[in-house]
PDB file of C-alpha atoms in Angstrom:
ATOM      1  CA  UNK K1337      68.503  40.080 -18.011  1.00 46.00           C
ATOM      2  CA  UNK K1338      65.496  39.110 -20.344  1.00 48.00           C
ATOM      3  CA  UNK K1339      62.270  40.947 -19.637  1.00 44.00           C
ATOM      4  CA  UNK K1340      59.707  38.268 -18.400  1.00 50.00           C
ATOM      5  CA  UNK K1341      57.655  36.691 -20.640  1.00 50.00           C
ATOM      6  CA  UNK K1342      54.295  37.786 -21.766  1.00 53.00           C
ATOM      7  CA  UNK K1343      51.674  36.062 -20.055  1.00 50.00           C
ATOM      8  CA  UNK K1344      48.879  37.301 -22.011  1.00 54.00           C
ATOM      9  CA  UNK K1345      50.582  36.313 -25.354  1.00 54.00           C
ATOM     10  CA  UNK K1346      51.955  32.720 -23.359  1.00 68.00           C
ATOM     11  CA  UNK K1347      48.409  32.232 -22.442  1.00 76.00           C
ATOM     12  CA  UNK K1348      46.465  29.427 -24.429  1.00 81.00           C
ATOM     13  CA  UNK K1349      42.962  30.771 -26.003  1.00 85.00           C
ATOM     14  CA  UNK K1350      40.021  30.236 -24.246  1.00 85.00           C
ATOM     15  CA  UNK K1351      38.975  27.341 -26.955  1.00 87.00           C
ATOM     16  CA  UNK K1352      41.700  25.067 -25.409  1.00 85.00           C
ATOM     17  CA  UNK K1353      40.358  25.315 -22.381  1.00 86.00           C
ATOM     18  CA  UNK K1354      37.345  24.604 -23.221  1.00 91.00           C
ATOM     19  CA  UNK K1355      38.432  21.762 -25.457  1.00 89.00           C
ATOM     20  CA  UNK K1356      40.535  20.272 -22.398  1.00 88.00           C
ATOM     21  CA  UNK K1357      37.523  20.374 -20.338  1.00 88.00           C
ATOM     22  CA  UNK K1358      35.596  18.822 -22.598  1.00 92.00           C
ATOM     23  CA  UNK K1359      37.902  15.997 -22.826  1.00 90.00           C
ATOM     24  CA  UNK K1360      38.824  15.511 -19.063  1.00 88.00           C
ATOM     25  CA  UNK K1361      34.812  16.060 -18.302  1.00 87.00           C
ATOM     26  CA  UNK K1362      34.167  12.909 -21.145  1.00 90.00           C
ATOM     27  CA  UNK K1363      36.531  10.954 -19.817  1.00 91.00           C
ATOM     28  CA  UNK K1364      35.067  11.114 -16.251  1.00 89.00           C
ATOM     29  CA  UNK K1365      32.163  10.567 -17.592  1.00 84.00           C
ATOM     30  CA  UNK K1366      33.139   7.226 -19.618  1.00 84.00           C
ATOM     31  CA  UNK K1367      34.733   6.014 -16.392  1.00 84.00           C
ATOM     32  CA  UNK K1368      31.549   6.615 -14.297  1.00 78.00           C
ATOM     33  CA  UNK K1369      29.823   4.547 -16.788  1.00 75.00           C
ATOM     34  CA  UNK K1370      32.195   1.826 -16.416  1.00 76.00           C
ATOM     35  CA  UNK K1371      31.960   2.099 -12.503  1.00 71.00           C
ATOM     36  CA  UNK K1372      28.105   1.494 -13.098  1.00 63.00           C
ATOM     37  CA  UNK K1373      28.413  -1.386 -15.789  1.00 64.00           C
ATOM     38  CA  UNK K1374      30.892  -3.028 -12.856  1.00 62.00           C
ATOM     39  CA  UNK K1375      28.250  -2.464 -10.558  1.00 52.00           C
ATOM     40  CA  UNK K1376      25.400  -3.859 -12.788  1.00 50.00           C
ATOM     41  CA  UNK K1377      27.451  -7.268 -13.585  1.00 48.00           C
ATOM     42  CA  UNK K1378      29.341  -5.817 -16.645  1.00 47.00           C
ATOM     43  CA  UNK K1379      26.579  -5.841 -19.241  1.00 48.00           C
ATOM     44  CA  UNK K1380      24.297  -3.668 -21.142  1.00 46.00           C
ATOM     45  CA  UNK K1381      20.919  -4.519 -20.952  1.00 47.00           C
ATOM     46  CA  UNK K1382      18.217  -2.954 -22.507  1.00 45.00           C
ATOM     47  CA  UNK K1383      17.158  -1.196 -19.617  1.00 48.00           C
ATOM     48  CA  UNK K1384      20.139  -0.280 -17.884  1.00 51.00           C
ATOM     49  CA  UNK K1385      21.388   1.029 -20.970  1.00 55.00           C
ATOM     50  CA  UNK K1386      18.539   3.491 -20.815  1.00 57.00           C
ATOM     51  CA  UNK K1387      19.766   5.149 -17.860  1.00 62.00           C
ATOM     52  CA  UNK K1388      23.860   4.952 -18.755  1.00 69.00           C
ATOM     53  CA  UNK K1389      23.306   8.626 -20.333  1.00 81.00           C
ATOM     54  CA  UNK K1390      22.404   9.577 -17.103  1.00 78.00           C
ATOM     55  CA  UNK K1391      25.007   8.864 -15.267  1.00 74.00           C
ATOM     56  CA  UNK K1392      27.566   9.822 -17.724  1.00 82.00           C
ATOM     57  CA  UNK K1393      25.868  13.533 -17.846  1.00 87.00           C
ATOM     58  CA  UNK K1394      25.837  13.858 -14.242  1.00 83.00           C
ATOM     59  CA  UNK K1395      29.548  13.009 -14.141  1.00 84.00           C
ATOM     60  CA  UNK K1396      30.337  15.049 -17.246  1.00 89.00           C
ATOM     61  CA  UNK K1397      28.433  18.178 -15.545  1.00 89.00           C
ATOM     62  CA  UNK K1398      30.299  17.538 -11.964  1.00 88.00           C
ATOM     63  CA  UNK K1399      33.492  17.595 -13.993  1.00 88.00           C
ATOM     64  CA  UNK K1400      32.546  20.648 -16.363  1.00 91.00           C
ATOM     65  CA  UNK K1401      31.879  22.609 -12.984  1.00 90.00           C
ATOM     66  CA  UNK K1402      35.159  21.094 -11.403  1.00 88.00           C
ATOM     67  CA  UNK K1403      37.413  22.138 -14.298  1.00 90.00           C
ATOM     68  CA  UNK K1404      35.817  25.969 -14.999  1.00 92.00           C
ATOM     69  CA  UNK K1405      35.915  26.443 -10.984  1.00 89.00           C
ATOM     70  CA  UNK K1406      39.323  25.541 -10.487  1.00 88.00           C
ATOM     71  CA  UNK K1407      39.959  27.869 -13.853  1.00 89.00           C
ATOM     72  CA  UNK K1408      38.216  30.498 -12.644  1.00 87.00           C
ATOM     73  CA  UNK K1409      40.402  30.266  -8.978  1.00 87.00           C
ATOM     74  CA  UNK K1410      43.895  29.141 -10.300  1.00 84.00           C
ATOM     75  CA  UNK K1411      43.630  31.554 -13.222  1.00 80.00           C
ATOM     76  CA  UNK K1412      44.783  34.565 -11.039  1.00 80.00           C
ATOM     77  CA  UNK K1413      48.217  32.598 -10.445  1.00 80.00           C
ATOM     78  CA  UNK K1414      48.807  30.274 -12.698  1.00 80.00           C
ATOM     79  CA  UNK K1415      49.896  30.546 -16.102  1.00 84.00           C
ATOM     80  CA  UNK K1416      46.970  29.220 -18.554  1.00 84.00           C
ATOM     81  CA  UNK K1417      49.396  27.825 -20.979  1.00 86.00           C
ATOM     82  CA  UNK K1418      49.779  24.079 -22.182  1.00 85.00           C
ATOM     83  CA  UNK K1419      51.345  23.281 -18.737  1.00 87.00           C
ATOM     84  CA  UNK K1420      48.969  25.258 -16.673  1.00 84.00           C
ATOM     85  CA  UNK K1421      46.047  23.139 -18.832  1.00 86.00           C
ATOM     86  CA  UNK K1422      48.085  19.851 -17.960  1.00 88.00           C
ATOM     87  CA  UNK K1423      47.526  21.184 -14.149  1.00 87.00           C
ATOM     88  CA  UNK K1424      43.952  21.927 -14.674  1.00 86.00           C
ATOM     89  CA  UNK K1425      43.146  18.725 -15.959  1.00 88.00           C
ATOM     90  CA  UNK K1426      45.121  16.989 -13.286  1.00 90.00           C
ATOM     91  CA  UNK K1427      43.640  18.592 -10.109  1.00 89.00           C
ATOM     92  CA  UNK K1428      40.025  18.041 -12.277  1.00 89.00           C
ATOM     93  CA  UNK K1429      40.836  14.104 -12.469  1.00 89.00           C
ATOM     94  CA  UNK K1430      42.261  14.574  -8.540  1.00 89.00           C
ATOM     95  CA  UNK K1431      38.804  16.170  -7.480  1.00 85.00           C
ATOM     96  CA  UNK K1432      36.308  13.190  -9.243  1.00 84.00           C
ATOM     97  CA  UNK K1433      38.551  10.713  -7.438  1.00 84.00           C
ATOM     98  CA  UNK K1434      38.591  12.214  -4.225  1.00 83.00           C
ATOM     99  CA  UNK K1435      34.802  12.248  -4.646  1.00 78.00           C
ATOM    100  CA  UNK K1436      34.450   8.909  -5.792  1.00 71.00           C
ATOM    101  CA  UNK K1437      36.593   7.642  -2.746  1.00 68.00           C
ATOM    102  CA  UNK K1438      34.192   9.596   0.095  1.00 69.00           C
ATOM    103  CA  UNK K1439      31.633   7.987  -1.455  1.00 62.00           C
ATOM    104  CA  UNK K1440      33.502   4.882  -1.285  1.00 59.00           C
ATOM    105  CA  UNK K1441      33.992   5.426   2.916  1.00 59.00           C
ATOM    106  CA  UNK K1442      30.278   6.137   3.189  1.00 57.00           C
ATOM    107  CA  UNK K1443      30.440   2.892   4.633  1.00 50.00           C
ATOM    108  CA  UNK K1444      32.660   3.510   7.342  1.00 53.00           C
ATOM    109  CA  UNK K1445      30.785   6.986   7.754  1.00 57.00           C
ATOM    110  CA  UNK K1446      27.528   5.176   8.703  1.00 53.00           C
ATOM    111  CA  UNK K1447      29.010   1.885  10.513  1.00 51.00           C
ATOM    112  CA  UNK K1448      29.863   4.848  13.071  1.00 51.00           C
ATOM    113  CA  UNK K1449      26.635   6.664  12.831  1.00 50.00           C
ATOM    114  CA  UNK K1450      24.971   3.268  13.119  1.00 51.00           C
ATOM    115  CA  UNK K1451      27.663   2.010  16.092  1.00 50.00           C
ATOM    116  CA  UNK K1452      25.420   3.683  18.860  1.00 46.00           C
ATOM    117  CA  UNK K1453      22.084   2.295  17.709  1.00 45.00           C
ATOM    118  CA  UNK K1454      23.836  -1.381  17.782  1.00 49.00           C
ATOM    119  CA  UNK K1455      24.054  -2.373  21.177  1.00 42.00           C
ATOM    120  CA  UNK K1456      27.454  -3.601  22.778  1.00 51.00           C
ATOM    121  CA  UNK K1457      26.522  -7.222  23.002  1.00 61.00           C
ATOM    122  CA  UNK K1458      25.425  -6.716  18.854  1.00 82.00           C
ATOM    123  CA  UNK K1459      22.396  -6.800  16.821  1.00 88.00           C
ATOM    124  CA  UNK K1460      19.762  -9.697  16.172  1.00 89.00           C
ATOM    125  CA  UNK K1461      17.051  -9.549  14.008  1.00 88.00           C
ATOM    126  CA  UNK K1462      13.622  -9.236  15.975  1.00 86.00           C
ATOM    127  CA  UNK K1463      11.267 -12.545  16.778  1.00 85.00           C
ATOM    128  CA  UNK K1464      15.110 -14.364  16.052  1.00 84.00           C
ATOM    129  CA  UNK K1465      17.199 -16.748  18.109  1.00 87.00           C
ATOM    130  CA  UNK K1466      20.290 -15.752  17.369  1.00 89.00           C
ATOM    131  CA  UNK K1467      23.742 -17.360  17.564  1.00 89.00           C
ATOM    132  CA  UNK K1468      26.518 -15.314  19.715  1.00 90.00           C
ATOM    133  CA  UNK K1469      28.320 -12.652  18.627  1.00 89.00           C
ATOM    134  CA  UNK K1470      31.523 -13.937  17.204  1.00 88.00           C
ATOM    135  CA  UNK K1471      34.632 -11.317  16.900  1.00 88.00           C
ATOM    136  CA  UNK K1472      35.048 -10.058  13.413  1.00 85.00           C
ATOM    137  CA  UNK K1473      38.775 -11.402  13.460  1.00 87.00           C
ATOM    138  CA  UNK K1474      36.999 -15.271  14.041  1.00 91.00           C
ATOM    139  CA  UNK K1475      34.483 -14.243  11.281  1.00 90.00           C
ATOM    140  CA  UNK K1476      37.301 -13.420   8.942  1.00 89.00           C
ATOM    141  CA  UNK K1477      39.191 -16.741   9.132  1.00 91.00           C
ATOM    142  CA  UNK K1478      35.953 -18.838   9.248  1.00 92.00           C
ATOM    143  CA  UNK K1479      34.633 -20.644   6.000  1.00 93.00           C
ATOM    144  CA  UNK K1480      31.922 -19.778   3.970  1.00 92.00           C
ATOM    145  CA  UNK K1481      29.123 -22.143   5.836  1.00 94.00           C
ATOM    146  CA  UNK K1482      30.415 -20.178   8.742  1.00 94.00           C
ATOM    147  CA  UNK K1483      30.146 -16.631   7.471  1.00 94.00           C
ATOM    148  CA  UNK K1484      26.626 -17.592   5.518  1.00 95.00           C
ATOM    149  CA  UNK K1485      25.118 -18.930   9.150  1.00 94.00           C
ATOM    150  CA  UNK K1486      26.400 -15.642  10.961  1.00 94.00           C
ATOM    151  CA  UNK K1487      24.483 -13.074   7.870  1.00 95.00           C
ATOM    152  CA  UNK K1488      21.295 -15.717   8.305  1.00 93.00           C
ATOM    153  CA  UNK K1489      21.102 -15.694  12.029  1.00 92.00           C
ATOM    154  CA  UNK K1490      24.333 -14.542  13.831  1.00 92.00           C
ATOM    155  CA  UNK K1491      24.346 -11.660  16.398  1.00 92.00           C
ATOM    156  CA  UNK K1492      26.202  -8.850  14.699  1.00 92.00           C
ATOM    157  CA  UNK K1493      28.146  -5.708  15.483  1.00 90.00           C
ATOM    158  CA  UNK K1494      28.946  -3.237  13.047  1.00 89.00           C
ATOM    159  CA  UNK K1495      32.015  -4.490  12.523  1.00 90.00           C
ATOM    160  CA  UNK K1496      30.885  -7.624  11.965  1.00 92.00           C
ATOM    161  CA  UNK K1497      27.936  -5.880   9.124  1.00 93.00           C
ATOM    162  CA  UNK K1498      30.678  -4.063   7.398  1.00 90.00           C
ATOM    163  CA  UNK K1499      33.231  -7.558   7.165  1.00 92.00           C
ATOM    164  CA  UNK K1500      29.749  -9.556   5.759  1.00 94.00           C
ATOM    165  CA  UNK K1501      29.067  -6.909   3.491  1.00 93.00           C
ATOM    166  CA  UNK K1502      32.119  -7.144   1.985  1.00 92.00           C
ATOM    167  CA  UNK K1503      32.368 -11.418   2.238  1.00 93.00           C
ATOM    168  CA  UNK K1504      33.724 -12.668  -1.234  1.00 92.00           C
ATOM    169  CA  UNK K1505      31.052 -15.536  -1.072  1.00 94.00           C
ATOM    170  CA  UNK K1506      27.682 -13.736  -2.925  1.00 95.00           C
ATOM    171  CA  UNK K1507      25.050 -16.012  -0.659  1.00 96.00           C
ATOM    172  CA  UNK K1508      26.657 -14.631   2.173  1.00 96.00           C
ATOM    173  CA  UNK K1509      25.914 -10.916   1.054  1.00 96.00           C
ATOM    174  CA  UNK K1510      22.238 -12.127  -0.006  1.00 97.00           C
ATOM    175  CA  UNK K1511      21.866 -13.415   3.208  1.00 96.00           C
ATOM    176  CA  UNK K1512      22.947 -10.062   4.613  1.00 96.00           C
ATOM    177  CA  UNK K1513      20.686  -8.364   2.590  1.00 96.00           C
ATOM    178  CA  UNK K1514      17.734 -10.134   4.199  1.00 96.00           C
ATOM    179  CA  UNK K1515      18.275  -9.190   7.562  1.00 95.00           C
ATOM    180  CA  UNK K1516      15.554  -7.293   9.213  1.00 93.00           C
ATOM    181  CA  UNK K1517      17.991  -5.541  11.093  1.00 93.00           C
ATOM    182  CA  UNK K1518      20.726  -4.279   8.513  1.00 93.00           C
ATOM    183  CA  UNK K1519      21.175  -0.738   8.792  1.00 92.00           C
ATOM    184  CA  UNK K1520      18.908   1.207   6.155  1.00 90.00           C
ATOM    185  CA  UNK K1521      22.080   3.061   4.379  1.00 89.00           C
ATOM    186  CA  UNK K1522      23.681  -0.465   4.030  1.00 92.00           C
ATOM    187  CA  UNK K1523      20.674  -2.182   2.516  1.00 94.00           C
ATOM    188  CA  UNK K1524      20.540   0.800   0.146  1.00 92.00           C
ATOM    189  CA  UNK K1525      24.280   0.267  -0.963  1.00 92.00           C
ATOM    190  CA  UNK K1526      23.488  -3.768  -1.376  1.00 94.00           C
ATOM    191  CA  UNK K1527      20.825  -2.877  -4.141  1.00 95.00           C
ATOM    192  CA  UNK K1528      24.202  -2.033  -5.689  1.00 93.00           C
ATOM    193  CA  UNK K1529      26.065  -4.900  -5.615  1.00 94.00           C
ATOM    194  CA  UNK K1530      27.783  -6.638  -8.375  1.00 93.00           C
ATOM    195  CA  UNK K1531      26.304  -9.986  -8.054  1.00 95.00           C
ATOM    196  CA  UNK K1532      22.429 -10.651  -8.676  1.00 96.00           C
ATOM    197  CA  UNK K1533      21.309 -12.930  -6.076  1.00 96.00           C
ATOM    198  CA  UNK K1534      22.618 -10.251  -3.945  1.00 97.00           C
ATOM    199  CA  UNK K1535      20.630  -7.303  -5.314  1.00 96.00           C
ATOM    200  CA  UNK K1536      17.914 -10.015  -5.513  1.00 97.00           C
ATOM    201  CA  UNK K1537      17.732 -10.213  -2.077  1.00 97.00           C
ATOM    202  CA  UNK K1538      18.201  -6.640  -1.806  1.00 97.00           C
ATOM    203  CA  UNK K1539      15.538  -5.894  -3.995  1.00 97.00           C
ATOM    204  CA  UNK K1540      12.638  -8.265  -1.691  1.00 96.00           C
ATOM    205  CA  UNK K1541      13.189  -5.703   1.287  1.00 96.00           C
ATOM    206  CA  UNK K1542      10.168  -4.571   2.502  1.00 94.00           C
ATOM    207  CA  UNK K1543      12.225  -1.754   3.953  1.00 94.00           C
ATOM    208  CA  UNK K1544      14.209  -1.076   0.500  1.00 95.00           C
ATOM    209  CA  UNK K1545      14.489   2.343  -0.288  1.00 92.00           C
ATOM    210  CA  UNK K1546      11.785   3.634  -3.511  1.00 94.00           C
ATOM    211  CA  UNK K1547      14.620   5.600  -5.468  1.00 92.00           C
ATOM    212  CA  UNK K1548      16.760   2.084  -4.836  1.00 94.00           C
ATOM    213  CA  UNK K1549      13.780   0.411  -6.345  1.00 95.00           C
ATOM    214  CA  UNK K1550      13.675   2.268  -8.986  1.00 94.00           C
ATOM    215  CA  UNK K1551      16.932   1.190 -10.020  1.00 94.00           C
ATOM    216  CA  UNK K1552      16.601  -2.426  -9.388  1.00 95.00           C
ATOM    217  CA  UNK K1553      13.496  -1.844 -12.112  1.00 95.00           C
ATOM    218  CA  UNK K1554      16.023  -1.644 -14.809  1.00 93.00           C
ATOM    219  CA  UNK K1555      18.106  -4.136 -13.879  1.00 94.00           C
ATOM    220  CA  UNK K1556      19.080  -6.369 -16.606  1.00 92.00           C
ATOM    221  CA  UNK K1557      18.256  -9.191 -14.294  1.00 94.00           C
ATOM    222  CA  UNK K1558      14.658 -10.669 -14.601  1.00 95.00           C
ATOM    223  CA  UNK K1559      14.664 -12.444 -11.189  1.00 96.00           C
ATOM    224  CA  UNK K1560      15.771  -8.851  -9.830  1.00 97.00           C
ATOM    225  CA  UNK K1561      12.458  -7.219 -11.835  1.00 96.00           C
ATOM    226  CA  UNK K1562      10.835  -9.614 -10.600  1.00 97.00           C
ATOM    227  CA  UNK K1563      11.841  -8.755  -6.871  1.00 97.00           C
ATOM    228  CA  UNK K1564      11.136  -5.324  -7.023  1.00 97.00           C
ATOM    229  CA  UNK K1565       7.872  -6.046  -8.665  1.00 97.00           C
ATOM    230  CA  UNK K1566       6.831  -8.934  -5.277  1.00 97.00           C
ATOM    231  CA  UNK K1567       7.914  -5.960  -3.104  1.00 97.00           C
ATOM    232  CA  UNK K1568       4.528  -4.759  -1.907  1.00 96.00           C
ATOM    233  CA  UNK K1569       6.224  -1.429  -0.923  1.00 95.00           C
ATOM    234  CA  UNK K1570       7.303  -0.787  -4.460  1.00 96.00           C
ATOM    235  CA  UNK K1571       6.949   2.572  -5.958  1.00 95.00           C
ATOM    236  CA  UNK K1572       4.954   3.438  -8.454  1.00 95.00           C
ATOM    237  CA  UNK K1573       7.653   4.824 -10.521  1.00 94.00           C
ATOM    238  CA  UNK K1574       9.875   1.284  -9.947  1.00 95.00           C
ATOM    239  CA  UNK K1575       5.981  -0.043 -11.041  1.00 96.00           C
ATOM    240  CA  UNK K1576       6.097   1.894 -14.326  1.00 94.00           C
ATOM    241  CA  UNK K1577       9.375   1.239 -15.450  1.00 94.00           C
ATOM    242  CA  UNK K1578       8.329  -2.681 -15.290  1.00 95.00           C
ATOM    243  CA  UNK K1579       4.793  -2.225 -16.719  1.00 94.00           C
ATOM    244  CA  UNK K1580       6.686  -0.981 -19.826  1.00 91.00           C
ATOM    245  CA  UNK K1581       8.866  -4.319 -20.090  1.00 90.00           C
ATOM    246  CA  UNK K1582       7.511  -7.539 -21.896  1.00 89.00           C
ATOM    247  CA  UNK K1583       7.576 -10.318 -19.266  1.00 93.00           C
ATOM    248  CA  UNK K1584       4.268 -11.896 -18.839  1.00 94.00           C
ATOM    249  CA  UNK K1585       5.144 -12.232 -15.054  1.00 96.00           C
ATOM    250  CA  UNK K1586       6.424  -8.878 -14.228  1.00 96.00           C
ATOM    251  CA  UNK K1587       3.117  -7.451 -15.917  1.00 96.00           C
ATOM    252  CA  UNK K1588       0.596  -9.558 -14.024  1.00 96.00           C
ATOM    253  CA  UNK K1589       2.512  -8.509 -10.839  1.00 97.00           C
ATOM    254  CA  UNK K1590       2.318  -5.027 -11.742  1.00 96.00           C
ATOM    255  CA  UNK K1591      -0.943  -4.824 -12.593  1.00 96.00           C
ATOM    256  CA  UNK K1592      -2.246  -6.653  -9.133  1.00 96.00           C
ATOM    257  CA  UNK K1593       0.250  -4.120  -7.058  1.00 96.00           C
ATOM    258  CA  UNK K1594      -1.337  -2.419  -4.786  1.00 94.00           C
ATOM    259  CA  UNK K1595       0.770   0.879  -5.315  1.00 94.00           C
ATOM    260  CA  UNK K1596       0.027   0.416  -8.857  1.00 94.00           C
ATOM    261  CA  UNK K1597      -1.229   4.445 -10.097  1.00 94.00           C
ATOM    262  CA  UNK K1598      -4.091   5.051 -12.956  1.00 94.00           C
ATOM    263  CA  UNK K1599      -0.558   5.681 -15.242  1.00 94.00           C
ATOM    264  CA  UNK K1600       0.699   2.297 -14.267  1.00 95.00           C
ATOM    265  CA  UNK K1601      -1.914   0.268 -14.950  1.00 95.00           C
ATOM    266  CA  UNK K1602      -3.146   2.675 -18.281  1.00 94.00           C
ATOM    267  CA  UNK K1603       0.778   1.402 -19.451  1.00 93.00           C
ATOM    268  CA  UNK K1604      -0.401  -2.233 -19.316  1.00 94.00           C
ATOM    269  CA  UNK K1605      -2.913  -1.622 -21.991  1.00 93.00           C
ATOM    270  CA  UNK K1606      -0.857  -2.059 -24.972  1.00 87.00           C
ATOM    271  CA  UNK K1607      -3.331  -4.307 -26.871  1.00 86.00           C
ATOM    272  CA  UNK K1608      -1.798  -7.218 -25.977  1.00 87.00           C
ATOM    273  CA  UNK K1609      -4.564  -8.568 -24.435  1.00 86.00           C
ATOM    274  CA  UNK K1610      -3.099 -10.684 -21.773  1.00 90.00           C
ATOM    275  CA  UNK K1611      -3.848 -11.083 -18.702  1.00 95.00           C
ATOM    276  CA  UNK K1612      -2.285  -8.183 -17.246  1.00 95.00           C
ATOM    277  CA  UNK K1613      -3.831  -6.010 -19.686  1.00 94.00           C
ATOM    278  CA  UNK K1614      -7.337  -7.369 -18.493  1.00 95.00           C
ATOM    279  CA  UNK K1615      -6.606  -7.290 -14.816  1.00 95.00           C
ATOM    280  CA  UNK K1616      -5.712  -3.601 -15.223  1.00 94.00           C
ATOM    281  CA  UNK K1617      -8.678  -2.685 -17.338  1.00 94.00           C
ATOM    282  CA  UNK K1618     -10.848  -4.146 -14.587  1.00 94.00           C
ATOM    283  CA  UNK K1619      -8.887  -2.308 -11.552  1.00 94.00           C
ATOM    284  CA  UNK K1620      -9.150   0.682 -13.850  1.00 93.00           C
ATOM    285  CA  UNK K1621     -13.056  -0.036 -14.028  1.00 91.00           C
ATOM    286  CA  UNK K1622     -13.544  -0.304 -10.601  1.00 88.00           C
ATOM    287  CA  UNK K1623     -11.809   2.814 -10.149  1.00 78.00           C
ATOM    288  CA  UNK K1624      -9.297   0.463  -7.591  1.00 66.00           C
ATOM    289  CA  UNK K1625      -6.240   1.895  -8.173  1.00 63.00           C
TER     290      UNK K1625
END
């Protein structure tokens, strides 16, 4: 019988491995980025392409740790050759999906969390008459003028959130959006959505989230900016990000913000000498910032 082989000598060098990480890591990366352009309405603006490296380095570092982890465990018992690389790459690819799909049942996770604070007869937005609940199986079948004046003023479970949040019909969603009762965590994952009248809406909610905000600042959008910049609880970094843009509008809106910071409104004077520029130079006067 043949003695077994060598598994020091079948071994690949360490430089493949790190070359197949590399690779697997990039490609995760590339197809976060892709996730995000989806996400954004499939284009690449000016601004969000200034925060596309971001994403794709905080994929390609989840996936760097994924890969040398799994090495580091699977390397006592499997065989690091071409095969065993083909394995590491695979469970790699296995572990970003699994994580992107969690994150894709966040929403069931918090229609549960939320399904005790929503009453049995359903929720209604306050200082509201609203119409009666109607089961999510009736919503489902119903047509769009249907769906759009159960988001607007409809008594809603969480069932009934979760089937509107999903409606094919984007005025429906921006409807949604507006409610003063929609769950925070589902108002958060609107500012994502793929259409803009949706993360429009998203984006005038005075109970938006500031790192959502923040994001919405870059959209490539203007009647998004210029949401987030209406939105009296704006942050000041969502502020900054739009005092650095060139729309006459967005600026003046910045610069009368009430959140507006000394750094905001010192990023409005570019020279320009518009009107944003001199209603900044004034707050910055009157020390009113």
């Amino acid at each position: 019988m043949p003695p077994p082989p060598d598994r020091e000598k079948s071994a690949l060098p360490l430089s493949a491995s790190i070359v197949v990480s590399l690779a697997v890591a990039a490609t995760i990366g590339f197809a976060d980025v892709v996730f995000v352009l989806s996400v954004a309405g499939g284009g690449i603006g000016g601004r969000l392409l200034a925060v596309l490296p971001i994403y794709f380095i905080a994929a390609f570092a989840a996936a760097q740790l994924a890969f040398w982890l799994l090495r580091a465990v699977l390397g006592a018992f499997l065989l690091l050759d071409l095969r065993g690389h083909a394995v590491l790459a695979g469970l790699t690819f296995l572990a970003a999906g699994l994580l992107h799909y969690a994150d894709s049942l966040g929403v069931q996770r918090i229609l549960q969390e939320q399904g005790a604070a929503i009453a049995q007869g359903g929720s209604c937005p306050p200082g509201l008459a609203c119409t009666p609940l109607r089961p999510a199986a009736e919503l489902r079948e119903a047509d769009a003028g249907v769906r759009l004046a159960a988001a607007e003023r409809g008594t809603l479970d969480a069932e009934g959130f979760a089937l509107l949040m999903r409606d094919a019909d984007a005025p429906v969603r921006a409807a949604l959006a507006r409610r003063a009762d929609l769950p925070q965590e589902l108002l958060e994952r609107m500012a994502g959505d793929r259409h803009p009248a949706v993360r429009e809406a998203a984006a005038e909610s005075p109970r938006q989230d500031d790192e959502a905000l923040s994001r919405l600042a870059f959209d490539r959008e203007e009647n998004v900016r210029l949401a987030v910049a209406r939105n009296r609880n704006a942050p000041p970094t969502a502020l900054d990000i739009l005092a650095s843009g060139t729309s006459a509008e967005i600026r003046l809106l910045v610069a009368e913000h009430p959140r507006a910071s000394e750094p905001v409104l010192r990023r409005l004077l570019d020279g320009s000498n518009d009107r944003a520029e001199r209603v900044a130079r004034e707050r910055l006067r009157s020390g009113s910032s």
